Coordinates of C-alpha atoms and ligand atoms in Angstrom, one line a residue:
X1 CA 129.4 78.1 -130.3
X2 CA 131.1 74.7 -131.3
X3 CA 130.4 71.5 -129.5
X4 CA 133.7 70.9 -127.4
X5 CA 134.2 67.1 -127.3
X6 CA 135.4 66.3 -123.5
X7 CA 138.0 63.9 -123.7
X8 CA 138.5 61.9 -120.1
X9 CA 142.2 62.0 -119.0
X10 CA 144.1 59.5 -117.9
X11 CA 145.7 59.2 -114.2
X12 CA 148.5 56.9 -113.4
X13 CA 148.1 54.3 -111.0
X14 CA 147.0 54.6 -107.5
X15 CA 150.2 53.7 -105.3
X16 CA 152.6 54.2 -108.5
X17 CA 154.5 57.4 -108.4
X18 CA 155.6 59.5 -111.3
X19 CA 158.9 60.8 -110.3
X20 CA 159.5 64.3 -111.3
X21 CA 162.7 66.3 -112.3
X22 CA 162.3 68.5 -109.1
X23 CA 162.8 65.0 -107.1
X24 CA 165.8 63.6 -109.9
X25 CA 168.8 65.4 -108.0
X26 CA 167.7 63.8 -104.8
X27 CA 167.4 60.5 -106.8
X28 CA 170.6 61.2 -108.1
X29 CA 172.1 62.0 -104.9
X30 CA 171.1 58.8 -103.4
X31 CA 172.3 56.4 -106.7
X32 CA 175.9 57.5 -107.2
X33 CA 176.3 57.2 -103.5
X34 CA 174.9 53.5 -103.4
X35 CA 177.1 52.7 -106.3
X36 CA 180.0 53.9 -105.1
X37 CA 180.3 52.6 -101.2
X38 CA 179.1 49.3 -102.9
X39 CA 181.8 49.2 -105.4
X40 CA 184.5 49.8 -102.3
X41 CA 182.7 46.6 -101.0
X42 CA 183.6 44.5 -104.4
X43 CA 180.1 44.3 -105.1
X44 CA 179.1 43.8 -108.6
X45 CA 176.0 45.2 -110.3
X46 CA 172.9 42.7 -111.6
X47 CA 169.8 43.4 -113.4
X48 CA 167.3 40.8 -113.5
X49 CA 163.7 40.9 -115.2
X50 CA 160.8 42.9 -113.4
X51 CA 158.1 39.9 -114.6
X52 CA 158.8 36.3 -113.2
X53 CA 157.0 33.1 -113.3
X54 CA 154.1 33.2 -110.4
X55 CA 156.2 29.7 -108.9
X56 CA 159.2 31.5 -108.1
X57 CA 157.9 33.9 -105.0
X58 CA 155.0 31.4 -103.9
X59 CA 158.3 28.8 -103.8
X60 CA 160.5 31.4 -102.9
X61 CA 159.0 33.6 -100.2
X62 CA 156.5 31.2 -98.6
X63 CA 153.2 30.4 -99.5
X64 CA 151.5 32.0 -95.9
X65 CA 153.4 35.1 -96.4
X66 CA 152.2 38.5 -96.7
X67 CA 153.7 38.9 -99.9
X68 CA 152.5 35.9 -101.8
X69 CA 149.1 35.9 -100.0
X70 CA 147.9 39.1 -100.4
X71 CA 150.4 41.3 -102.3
X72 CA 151.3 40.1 -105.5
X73 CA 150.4 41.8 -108.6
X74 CA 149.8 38.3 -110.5
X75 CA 148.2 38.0 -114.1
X76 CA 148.3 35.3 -117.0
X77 CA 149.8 36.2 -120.0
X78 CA 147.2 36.7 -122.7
X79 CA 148.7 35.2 -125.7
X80 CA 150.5 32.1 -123.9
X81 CA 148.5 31.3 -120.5
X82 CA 152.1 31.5 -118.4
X83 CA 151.3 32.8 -114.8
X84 CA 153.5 35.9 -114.5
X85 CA 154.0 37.9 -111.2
X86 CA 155.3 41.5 -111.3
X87 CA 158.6 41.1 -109.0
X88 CA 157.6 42.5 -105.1
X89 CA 161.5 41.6 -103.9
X90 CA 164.4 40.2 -105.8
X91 CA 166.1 37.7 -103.7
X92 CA 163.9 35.3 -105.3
X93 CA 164.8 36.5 -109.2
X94 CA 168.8 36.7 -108.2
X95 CA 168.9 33.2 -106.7
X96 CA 166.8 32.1 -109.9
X97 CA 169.6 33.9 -111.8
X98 CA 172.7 32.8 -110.2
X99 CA 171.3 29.2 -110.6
X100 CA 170.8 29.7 -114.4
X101 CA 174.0 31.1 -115.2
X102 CA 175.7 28.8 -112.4
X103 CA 177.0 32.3 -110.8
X104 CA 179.0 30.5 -108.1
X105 CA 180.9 27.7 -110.0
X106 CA 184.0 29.7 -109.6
X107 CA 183.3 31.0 -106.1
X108 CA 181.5 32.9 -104.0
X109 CA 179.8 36.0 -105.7
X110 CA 179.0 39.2 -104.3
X111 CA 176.1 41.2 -106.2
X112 CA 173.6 44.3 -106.1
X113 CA 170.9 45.8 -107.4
X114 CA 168.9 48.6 -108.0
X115 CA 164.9 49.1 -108.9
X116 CA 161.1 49.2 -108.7
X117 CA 159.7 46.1 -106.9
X118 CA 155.6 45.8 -107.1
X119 CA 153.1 45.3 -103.9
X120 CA 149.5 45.4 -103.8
X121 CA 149.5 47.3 -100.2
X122 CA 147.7 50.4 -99.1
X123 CA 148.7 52.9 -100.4
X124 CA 150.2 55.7 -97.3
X125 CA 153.8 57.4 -96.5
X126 CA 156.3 55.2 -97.5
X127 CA 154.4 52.4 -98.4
X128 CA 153.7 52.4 -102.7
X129 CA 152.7 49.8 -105.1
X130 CA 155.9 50.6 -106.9
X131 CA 158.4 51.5 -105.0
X132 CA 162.2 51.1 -105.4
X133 CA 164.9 48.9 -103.6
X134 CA 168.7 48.5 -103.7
X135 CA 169.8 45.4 -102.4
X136 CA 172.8 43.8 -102.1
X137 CA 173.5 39.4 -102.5
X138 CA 176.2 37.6 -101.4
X139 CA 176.6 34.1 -102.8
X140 CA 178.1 31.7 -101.4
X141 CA 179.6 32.7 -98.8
X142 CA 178.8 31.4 -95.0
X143 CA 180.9 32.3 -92.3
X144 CA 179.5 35.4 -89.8
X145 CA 182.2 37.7 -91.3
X146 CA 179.8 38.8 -94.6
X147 CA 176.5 39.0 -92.4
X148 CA 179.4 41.9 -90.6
X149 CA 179.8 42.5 -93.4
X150 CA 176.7 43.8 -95.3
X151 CA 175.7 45.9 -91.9
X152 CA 179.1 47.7 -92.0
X153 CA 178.8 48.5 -95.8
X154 CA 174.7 49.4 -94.9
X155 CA 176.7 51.8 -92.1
X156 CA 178.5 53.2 -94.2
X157 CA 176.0 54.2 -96.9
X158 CA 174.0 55.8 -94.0
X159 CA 176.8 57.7 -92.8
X160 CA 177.7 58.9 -96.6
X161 CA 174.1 60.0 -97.2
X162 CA 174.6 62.7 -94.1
X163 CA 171.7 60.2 -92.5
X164 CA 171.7 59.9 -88.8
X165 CA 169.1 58.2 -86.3
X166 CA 168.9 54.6 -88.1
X167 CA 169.2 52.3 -85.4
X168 CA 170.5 48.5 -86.2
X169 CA 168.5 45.8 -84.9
X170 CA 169.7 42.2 -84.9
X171 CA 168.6 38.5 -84.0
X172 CA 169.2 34.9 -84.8
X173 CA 166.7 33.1 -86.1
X174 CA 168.4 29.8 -86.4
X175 CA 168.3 26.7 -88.7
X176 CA 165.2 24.9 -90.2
X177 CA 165.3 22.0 -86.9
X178 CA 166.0 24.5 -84.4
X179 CA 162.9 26.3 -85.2
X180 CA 160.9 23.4 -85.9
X181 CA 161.5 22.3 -82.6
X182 CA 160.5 26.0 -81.5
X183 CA 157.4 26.2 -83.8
X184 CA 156.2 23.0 -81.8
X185 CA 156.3 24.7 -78.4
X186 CA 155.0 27.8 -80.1
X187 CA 152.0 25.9 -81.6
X188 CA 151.6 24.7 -78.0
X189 CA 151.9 27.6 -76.4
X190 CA 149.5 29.3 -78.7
X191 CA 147.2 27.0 -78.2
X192 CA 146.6 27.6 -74.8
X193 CA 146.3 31.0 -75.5
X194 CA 143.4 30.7 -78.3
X195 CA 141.3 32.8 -77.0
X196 CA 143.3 35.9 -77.2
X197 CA 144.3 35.2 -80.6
X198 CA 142.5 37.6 -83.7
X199 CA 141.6 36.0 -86.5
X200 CA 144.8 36.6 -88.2
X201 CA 146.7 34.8 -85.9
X202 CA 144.2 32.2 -85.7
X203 CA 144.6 31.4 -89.3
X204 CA 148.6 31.4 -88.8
X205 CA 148.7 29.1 -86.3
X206 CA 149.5 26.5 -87.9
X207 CA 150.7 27.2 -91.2
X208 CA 153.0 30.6 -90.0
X209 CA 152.9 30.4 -86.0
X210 CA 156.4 32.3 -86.3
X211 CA 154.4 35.1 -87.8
X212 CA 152.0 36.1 -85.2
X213 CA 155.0 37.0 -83.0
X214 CA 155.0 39.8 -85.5
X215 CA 151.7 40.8 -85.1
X216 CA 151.0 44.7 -84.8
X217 CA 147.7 43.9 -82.7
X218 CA 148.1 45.6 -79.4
X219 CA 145.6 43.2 -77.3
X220 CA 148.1 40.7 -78.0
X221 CA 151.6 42.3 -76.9
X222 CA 151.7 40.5 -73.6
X223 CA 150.6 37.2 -74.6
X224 CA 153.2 37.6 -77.7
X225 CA 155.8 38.9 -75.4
X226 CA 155.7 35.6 -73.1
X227 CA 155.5 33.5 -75.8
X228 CA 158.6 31.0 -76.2
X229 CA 161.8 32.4 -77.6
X230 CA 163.4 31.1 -80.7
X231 CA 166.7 32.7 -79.5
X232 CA 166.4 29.3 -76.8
X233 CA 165.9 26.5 -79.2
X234 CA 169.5 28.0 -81.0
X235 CA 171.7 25.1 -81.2
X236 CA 176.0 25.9 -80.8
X237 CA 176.7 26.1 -84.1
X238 CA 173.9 29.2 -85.0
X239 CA 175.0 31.0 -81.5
X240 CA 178.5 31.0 -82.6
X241 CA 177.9 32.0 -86.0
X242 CA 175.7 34.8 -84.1
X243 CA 178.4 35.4 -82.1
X244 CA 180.6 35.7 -85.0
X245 CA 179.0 38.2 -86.4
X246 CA 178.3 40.5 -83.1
X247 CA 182.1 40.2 -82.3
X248 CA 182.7 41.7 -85.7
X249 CA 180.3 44.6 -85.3
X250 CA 181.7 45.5 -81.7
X251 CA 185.3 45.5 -82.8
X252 CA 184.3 48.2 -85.6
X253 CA 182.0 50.3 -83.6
X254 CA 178.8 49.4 -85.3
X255 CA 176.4 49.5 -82.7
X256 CA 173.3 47.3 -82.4
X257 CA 170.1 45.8 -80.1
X258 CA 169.1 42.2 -80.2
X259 CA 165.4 42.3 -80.6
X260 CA 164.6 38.7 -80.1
X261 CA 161.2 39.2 -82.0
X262 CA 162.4 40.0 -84.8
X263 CA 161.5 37.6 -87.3
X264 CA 161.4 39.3 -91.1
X265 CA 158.9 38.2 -93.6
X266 CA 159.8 35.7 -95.8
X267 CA 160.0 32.3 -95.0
X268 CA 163.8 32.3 -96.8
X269 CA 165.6 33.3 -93.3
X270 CA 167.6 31.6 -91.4
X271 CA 170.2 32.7 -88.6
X272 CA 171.2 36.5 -88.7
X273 CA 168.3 38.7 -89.3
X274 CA 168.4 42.4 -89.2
X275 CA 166.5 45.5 -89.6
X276 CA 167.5 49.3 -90.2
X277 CA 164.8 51.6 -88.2
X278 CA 164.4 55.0 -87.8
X279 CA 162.1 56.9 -85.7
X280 CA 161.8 59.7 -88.1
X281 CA 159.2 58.1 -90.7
X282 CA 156.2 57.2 -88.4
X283 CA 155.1 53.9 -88.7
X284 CA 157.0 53.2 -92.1
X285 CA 160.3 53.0 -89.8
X286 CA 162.0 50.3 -91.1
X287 CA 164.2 51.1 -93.8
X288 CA 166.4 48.5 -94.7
X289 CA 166.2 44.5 -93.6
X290 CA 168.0 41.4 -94.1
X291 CA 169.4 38.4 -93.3
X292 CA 170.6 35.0 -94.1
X293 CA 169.0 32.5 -96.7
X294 CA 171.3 29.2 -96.6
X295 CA 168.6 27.2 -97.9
X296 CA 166.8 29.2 -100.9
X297 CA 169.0 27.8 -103.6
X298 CA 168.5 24.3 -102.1
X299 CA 164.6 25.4 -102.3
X300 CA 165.3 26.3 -106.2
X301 CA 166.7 22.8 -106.8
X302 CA 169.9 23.8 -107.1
X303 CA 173.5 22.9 -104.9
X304 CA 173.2 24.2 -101.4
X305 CA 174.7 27.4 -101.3
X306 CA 174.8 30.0 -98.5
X307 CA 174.0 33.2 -98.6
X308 CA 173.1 36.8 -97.0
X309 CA 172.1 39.8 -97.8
X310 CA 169.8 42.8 -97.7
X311 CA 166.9 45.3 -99.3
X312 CA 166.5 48.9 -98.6
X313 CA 163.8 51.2 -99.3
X314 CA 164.4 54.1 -101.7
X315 CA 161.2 56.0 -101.1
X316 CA 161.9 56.0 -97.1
X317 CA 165.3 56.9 -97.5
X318 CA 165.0 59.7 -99.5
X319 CA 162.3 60.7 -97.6
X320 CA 164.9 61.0 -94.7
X321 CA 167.6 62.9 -96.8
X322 CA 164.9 65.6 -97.7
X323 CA 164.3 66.1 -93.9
X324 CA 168.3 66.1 -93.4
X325 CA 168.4 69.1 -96.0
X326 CA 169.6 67.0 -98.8
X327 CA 168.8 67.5 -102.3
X328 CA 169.0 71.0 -103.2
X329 CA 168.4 71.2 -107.1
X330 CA 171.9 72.2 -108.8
X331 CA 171.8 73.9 -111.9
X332 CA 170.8 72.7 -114.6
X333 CA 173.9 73.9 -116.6
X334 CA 176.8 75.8 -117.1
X335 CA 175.7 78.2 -120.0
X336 CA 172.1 79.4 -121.4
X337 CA 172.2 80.1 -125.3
X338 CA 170.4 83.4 -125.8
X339 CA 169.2 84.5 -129.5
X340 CA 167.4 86.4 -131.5
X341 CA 166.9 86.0 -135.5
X342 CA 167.4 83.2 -137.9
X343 CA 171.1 84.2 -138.3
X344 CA 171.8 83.8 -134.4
X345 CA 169.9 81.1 -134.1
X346 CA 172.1 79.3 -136.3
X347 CA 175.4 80.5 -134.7
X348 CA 173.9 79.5 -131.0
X349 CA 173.5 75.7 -132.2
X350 CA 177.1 75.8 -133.6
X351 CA 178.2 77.4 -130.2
X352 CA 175.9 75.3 -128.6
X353 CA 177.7 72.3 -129.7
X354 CA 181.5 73.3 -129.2
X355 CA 180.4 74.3 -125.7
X356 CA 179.5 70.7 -125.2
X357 CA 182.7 69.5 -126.8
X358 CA 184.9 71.2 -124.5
X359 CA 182.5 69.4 -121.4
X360 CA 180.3 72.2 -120.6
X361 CA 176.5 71.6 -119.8
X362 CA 174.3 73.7 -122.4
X363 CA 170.6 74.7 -122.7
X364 CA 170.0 76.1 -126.1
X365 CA 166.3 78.6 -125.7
X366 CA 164.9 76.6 -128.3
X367 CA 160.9 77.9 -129.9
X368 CA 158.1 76.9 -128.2
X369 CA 154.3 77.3 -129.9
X370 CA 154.7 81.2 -129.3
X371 CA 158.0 80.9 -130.7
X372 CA 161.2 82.1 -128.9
X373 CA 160.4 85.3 -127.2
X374 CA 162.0 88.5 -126.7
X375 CA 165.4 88.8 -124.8
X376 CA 163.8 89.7 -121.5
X377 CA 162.3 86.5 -121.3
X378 CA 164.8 84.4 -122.7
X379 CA 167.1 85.9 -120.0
X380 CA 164.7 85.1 -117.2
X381 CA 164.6 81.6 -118.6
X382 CA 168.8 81.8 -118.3
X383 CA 168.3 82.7 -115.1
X384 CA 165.8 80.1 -113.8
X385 CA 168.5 78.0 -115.1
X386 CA 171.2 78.5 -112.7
X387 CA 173.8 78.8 -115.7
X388 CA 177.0 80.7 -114.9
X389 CA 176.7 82.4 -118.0
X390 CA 174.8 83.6 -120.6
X391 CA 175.9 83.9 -124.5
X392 CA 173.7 86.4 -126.2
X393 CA 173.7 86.7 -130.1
X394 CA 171.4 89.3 -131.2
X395 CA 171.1 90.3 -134.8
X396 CA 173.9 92.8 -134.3
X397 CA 176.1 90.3 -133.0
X398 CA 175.5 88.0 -135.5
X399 CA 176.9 90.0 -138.8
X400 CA 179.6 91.5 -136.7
X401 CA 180.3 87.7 -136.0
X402 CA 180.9 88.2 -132.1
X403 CA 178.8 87.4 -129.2
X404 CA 177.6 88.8 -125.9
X405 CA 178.9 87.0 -122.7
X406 CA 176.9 87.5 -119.9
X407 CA 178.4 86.5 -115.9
X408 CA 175.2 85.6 -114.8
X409 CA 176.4 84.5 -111.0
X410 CA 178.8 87.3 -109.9
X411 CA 177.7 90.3 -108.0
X412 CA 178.5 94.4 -108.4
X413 CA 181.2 95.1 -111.1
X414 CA 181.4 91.7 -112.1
X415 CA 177.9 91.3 -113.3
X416 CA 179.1 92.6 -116.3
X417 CA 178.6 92.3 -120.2
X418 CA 181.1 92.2 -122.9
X419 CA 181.3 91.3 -126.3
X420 CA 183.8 89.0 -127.8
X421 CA 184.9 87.7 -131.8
X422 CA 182.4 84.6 -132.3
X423 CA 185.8 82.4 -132.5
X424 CA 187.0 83.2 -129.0
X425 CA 184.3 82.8 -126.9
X426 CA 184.5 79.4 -126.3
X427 CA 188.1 79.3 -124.9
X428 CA 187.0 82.7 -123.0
X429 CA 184.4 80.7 -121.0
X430 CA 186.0 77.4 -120.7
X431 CA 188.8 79.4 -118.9
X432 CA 186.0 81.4 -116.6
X433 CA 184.7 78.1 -115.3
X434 CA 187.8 76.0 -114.9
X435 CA 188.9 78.7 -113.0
X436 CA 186.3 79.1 -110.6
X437 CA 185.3 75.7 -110.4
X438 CA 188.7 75.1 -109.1
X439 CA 188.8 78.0 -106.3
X440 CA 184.9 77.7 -105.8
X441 CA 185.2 76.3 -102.3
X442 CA 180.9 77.5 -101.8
X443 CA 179.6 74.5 -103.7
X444 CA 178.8 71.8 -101.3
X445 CA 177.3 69.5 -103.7
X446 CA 180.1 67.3 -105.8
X447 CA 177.8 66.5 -107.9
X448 CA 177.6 69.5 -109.3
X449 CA 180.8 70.2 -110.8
X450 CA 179.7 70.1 -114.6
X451 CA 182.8 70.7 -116.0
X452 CA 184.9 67.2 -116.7
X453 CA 188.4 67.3 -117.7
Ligands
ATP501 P1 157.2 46.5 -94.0 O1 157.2 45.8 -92.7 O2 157.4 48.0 -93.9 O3 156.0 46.1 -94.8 P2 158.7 44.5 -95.3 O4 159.3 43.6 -94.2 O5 157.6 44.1 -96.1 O6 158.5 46.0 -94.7 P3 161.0 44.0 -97.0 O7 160.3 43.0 -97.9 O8 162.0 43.5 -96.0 O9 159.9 44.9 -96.3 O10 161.7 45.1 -97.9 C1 162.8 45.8 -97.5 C2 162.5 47.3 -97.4 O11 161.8 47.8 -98.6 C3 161.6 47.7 -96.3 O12 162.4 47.8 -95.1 C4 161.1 49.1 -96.7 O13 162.1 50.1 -96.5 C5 161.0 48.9 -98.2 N1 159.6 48.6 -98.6 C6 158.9 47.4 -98.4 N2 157.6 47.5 -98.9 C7 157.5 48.8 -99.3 C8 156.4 49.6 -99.9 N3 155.2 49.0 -100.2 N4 156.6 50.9 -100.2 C9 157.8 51.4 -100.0 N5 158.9 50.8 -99.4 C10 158.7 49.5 -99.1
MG502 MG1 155.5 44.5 -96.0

């Protein structure tokens, strides 16, 4: 017997999911729909890098913040010394962008975006190390009509994902000397309340007081509950713009709840905050939050510019589509090549490629170690793949120069076989599926019409 040598394999990451073809339709699904209701919105696509320098977020998000305190996957670069950070939100990275290209000179800019954002949290459902947001920017503008705005296009995307059972929830936090004057009285407050505070909160109270009104510790509900309410320091000018936006919402039907401890966070808020939460997902409810950030690009150095917008959660989202019945795999394409011998084999690949020219969706059985197979199997591999048809070209086939079409779908007398010249057989099945695809009315899924004229 031979010494095997073990060789150790290597996992991915803990947290850091591979995302398999079986999941791609869903994934699929869920893109295009984004990228269309945000395109009815006039928002433009933006792709900024995954790595940025370690400054931005601690500037950016807050130095006592979850995120920058506890979350960041942070590293020096080897061959320079720069302090990197993988990105855990983009807000930070689009503001940094829009600075650098002066995005705004012209006017207010609406943008989204789409992709893996990196946290160093424990791992659970709906709660990765990578995981994936789609957010949407908008630049410049101030007035409570694009806070209305983002929720309505938010609304919409639910409603065009088939997702029902996300439940808006909306406050004010005011600006920077309302809730300074809040955080005083808060501070106070706190104070006289020390004894009930964990060690958390303890910490916080003077750096993030605002924060342990989000605390998830239950001994502390009641004493968090009574504590004062930033929703009373707001000044006229925030509870208008508040009002602005609720005025909006009502008139198109978008309903809400003020929860007045909803705080987000980052420290980048200010006025309208909101929160998309479902009760579907356990404690990983919230799947989508925003808000206004009038003073990040002042907090980057550059011109003040308002802004608002919002980042959703992939993983939770999809999570809910599944459970809706969303995401059935489609086929994988129109027609399965099936051969046998050198000769067909180099027939199918010519097929194979004016198939594709007229828009069809092809697999080819191409060899694997044990080589192609017999028929039977080939055809079970054509029928794993949800093709409509099957062209077979057997040896016989290809001297006579024809090939076997094969209705792989249709039932009874239709399930038929026949044999056609080589040269036809393309225009034969091009009709077939044009036809059907027009008349088809049992495919619910419009993504999977593969034919494209
Ligand atoms: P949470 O309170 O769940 O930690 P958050 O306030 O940290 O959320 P945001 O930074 O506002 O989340 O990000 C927006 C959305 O991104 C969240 O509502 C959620 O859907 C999603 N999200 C945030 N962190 C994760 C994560 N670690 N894994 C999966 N999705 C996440
Ligand atoms: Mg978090």
């Amino acid at each position: 017997m031979s010494e095997e040598k073990k060789i150790e394999k290597i996992s991915g990451i803990k947290g850091m999911n591979d995302i398999l073809p079986a999941d791609a339709v869903l994934w699929e699904l869920f893109e295009n729909t984004v990228q269309s209701v945000l395109k009815s919105y006039g928002f433009q696509q933006i792709r900024t890098p995954i790595v940025e320098s370690t400054h931005l977020f601690a500037r950016g998000l807050g130095a006592v913040t979850d995120i920058v305190e506890k979350e960041m996957y942070s590293f020096e670069d080897a061959l320079n010394g720069d302090k990197l950070t993988l990105r855990p939100e983009n807000t930070a990275g689009i503001v940094r962008a829009a600075l650098e290209h002066n995005l705004t000179y012209d006017g207010p800019k609406r943008v989204w975006y789409n992709g893996p954002m990196f946290r160093h949290e424990k791992p659970q459902r709906g709660r990765y190390r990578q995981f994936h947001q789609v957010g949407a920017e908008a630049l410049g503008f101030s007035g409570p009509d694009i806070d209305a705005e983002l929720i309505a296009m938010c609304q919409r995307l639910w409603d065009d994902l088939g997702l029902q059972n996300i439940r808006l929830e909306l406050n004010s936090i005011g600006d920077a000397n309302e809730r300074q004057q809040h955080r005083l009285d808060l501070i106070a407050y706190f104070e006289q309340h020390r004894d009930m505070l964990d060690t958390e909160a303890q910490r916080r109270l003077y750096s993030n007081p605002l924060r342990i009104l989000d605390t998830k510790n239950p001994s502390m509900q009641a004493m968090v509950n009574d504590a004062p309410k930033l929703f009373d320091y707001l000044g006229i000018d925030s509870k208008s713009h508040f009002e602005g936006v609720q005025k909006i919402l009502r008139h198109n039907s978008i309903p809400f709840t003020i929860n007045p401890r909803l705080v987000r966070g980052m420290d980048y808020y200010n006025r309208t905050v909101f929160e998309w939460v479902t009760d579907e997902l356990g404690s990983q409810g919230t799947v989508c939050g925003g808000g206004r950030y009038d003073s990040l690009f002042t907090m980057f150095g550059g011109k003040a510019t308002p802004a608002c917008g919002f980042a959703m959660g992939i993983e939770r989202l999809l999570e809910l589509m599944k459970a809706a019945g969303e995401g059935h795999s489609p086929s994988q394409c129109d027609v399965y090549l099936v051969h046998q011998g050198a000769e067909a084999q180099m027939q199918s690949f010519v097929i194979g490629e004016r198939l594709r020219d007229a828009g069809l969706d092809v697999v080819l059985h191409c060899a694997s170690a044990v080589g192609v197979g017999s028929f039977k199997s080939q055809m079970k591999k054509a029928d794993v793949s949800g093709a409509a048809y099957s062209i077979i070209i057997g040896e016989d086939e290809a001297s006579a120069n024809t090939v076997s079409i094969k209705a792989m779908r249709a039932d009874g007398a239709d399930n038929h076989q026949i044999t056609l010249p080589f040269e036809s057989a393309v225009d034969y099945i091009v009709d077939q599926i044009t036809g059907s695809s027009e008349t088809d009315s049992s495919c619910d899924n419009p993504n999977h019409i593969h034919i494209h004229h």
